[in-house]
PDB file of C-alpha atoms in Angstrom:
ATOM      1  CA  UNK A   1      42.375  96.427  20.695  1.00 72.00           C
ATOM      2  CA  UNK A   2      39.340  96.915  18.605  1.00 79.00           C
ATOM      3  CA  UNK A   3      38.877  93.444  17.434  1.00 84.00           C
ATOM      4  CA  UNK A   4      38.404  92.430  21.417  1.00 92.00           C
ATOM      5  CA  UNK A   5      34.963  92.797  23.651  1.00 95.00           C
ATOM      6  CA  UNK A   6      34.023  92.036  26.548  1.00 96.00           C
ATOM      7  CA  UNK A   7      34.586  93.811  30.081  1.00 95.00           C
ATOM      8  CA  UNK A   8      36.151  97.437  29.900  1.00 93.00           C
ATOM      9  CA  UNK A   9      36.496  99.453  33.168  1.00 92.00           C
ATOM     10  CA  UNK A  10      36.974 103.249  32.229  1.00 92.00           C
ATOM     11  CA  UNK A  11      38.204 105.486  35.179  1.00 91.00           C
ATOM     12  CA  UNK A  12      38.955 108.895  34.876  1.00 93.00           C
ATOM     13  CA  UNK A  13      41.935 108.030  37.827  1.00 90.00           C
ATOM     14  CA  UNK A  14      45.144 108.017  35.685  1.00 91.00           C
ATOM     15  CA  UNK A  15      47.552 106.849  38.523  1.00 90.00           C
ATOM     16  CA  UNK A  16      44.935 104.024  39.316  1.00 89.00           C
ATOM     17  CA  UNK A  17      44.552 102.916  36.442  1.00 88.00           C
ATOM     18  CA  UNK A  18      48.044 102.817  35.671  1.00 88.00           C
ATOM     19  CA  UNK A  19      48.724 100.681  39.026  1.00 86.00           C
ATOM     20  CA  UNK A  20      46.260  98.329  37.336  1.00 88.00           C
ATOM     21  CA  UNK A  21      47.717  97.786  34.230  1.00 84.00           C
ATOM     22  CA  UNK A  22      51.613  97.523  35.091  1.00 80.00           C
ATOM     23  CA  UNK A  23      52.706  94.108  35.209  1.00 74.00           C
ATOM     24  CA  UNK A  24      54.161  94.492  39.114  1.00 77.00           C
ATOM     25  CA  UNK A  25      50.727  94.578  40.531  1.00 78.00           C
ATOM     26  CA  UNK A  26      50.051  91.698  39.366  1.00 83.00           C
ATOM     27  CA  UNK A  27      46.346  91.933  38.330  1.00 90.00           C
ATOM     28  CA  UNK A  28      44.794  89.594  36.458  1.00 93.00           C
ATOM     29  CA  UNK A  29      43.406  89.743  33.318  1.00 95.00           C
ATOM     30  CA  UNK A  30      41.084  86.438  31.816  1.00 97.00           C
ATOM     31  CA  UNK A  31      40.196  86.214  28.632  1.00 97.00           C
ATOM     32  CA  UNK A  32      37.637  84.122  26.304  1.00 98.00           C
ATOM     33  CA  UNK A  33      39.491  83.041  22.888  1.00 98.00           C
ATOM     34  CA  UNK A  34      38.748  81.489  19.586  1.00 98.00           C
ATOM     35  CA  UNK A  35      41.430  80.616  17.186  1.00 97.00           C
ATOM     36  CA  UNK A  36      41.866  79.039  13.443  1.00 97.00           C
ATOM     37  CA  UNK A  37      44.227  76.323  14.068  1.00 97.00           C
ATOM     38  CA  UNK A  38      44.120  73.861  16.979  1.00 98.00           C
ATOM     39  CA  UNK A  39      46.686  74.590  19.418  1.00 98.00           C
ATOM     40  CA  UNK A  40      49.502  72.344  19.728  1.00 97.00           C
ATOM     41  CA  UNK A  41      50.105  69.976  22.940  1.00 96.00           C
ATOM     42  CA  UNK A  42      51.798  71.138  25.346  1.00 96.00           C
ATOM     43  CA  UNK A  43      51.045  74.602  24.703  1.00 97.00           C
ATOM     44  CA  UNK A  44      49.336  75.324  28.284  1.00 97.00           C
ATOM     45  CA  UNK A  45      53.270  74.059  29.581  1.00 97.00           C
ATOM     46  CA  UNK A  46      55.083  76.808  27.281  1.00 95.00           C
ATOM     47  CA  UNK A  47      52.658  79.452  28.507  1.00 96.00           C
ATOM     48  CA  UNK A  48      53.191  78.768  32.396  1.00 97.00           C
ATOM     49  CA  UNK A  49      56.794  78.927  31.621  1.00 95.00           C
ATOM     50  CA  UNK A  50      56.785  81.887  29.550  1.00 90.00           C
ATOM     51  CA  UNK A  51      56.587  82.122  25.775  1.00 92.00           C
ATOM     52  CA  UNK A  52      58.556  84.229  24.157  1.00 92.00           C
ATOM     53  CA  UNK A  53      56.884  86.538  21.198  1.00 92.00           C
ATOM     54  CA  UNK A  54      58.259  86.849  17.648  1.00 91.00           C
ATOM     55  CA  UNK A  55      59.971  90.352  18.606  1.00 93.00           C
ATOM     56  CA  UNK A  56      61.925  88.808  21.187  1.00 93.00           C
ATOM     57  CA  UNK A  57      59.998  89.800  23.816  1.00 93.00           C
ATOM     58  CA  UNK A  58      59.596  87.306  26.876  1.00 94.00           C
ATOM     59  CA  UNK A  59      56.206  87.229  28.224  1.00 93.00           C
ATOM     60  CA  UNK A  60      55.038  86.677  31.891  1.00 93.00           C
ATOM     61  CA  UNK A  61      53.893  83.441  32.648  1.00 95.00           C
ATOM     62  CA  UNK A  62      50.372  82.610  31.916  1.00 96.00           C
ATOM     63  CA  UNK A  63      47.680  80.468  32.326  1.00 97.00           C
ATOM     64  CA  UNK A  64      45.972  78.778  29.469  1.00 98.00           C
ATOM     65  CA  UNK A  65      43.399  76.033  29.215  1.00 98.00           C
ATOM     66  CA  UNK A  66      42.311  74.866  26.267  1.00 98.00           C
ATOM     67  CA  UNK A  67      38.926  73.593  25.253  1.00 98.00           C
ATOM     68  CA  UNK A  68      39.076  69.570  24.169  1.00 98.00           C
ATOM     69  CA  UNK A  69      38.937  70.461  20.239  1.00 97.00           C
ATOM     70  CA  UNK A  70      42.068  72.698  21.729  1.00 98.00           C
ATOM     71  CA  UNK A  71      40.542  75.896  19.188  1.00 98.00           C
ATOM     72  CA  UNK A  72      40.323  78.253  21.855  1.00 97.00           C
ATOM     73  CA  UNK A  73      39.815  78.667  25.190  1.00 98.00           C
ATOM     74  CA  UNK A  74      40.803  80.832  28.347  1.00 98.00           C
ATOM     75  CA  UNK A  75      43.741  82.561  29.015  1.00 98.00           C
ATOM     76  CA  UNK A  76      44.978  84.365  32.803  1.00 97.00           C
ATOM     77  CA  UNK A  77      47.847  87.067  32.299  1.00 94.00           C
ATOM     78  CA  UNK A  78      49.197  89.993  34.220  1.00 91.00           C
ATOM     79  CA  UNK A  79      50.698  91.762  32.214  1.00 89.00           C
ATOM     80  CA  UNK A  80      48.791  93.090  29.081  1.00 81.00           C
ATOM     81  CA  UNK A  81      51.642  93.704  26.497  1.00 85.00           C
ATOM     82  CA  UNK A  82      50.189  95.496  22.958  1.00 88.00           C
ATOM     83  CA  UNK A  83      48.413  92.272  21.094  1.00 93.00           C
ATOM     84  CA  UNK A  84      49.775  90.058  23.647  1.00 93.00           C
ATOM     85  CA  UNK A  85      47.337  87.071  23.418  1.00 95.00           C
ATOM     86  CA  UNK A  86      46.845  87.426  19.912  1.00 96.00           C
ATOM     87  CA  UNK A  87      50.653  87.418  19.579  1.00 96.00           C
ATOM     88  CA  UNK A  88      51.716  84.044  22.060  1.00 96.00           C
ATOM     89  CA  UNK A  89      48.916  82.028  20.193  1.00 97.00           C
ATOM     90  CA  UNK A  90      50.485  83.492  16.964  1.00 96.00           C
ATOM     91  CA  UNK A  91      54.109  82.157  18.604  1.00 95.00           C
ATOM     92  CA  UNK A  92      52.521  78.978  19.093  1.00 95.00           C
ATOM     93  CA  UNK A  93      51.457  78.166  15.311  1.00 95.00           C
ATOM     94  CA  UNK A  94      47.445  79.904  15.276  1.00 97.00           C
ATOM     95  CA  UNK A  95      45.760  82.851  14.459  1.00 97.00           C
ATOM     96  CA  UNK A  96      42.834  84.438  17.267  1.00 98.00           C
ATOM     97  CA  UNK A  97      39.716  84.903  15.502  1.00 97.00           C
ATOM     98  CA  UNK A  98      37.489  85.999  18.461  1.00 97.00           C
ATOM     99  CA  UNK A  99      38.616  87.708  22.069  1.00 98.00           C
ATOM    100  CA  UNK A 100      36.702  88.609  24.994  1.00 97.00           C
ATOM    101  CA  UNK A 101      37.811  89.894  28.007  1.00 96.00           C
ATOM    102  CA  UNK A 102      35.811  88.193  31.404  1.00 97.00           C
ATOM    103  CA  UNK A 103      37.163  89.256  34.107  1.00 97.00           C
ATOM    104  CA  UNK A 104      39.915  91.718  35.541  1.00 95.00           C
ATOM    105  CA  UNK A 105      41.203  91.665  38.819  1.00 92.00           C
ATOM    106  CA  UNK A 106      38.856  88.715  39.812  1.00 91.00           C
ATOM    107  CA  UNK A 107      36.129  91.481  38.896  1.00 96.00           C
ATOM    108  CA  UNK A 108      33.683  89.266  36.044  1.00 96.00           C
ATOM    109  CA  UNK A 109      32.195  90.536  32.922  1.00 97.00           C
ATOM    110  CA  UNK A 110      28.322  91.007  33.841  1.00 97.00           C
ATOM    111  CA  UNK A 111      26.594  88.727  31.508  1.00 95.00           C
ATOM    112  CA  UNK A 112      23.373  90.603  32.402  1.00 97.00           C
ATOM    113  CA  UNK A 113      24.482  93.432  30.174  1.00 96.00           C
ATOM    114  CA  UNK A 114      24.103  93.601  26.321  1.00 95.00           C
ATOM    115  CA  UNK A 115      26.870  94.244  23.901  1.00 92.00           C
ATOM    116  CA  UNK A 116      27.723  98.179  24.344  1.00 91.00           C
ATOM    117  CA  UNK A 117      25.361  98.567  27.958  1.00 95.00           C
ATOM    118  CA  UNK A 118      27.177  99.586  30.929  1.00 96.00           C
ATOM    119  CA  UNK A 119      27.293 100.167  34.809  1.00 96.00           C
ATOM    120  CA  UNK A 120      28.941 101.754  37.351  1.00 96.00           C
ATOM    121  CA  UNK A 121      31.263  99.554  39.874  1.00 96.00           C
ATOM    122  CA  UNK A 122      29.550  98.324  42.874  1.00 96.00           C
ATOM    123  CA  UNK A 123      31.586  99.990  46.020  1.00 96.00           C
ATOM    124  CA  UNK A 124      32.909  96.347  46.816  1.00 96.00           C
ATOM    125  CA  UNK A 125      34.273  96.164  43.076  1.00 95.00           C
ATOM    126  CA  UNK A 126      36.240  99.789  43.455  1.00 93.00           C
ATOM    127  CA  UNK A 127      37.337  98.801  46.870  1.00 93.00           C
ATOM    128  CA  UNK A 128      38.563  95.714  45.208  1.00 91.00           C
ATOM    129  CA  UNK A 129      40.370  97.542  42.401  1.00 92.00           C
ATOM    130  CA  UNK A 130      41.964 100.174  44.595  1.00 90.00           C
ATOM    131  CA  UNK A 131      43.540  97.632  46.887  1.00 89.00           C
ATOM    132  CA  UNK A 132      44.550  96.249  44.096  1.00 87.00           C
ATOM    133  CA  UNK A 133      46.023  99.295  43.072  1.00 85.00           C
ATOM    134  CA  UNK A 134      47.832  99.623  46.613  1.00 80.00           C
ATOM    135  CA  UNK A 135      45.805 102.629  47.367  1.00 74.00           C
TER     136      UNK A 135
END
């Protein structure tokens, strides 16, 4: 999604990273999230339960908190569905207008780096991912 920042791990692994993203590994995903319209109560309730999008589509559950003005927040998934955030705070009567991604697979976005700078994985943080992974 080119409208999101935040933490990107590129891997040149294809079966890894594939073990990452499917939704039976159960890796988390935590996003930062600004939206238009406050988010109704009980909203964090609907999302533990599992929301279902506009195309039908029922979405693992998933953990919101909402800041106290309830205009954004942070959101846990793991899954990672095409537009998926953007689309359950859609379902739920707002519009995202700013989305960063801070952590994945309990692996946090380095606030040290700028906008656009990168690193490589420490070997703690690839060991990490790869038993996540079940390698």
């Amino acid at each position: 999604d080119r409208d999101t920042v935040g933490l990107m791990i590129l891997t040149n692994d294809g079966q890894t990273a594939h073990d990452l993203l499917s939704p039976k590994h159960h890796v988390t995903k935590e996003y930062a999230f600004e939206c238009d319209e406050p988010l109704p109560d009980g909203t964090e309730e609907r999302f533990a339960e599992s929301i279902t999008l506009a195309d039908g589509y029922e979405c693992k559950p998933a953990i919101l908190v909402c800041n106290p003005d309830r205009r954004g927040g942070r959101i846990t998934l793991t899954e990672g569905k095409y537009h998926q955030i953007k689309r359950m705070v859609a379902a739920s009567g707002s519009h995202v207008t700013y989305l960063e991604r801070i952590s994945f697979a309990d692996i946090p976005l380095d606030r040290s780096l700028s906008r656009g700078e990168w690193r490589y994985l420490t070997e703690k943080e690839e060991e990490q991912l790869l038993k996540m992974a079940g390698v």
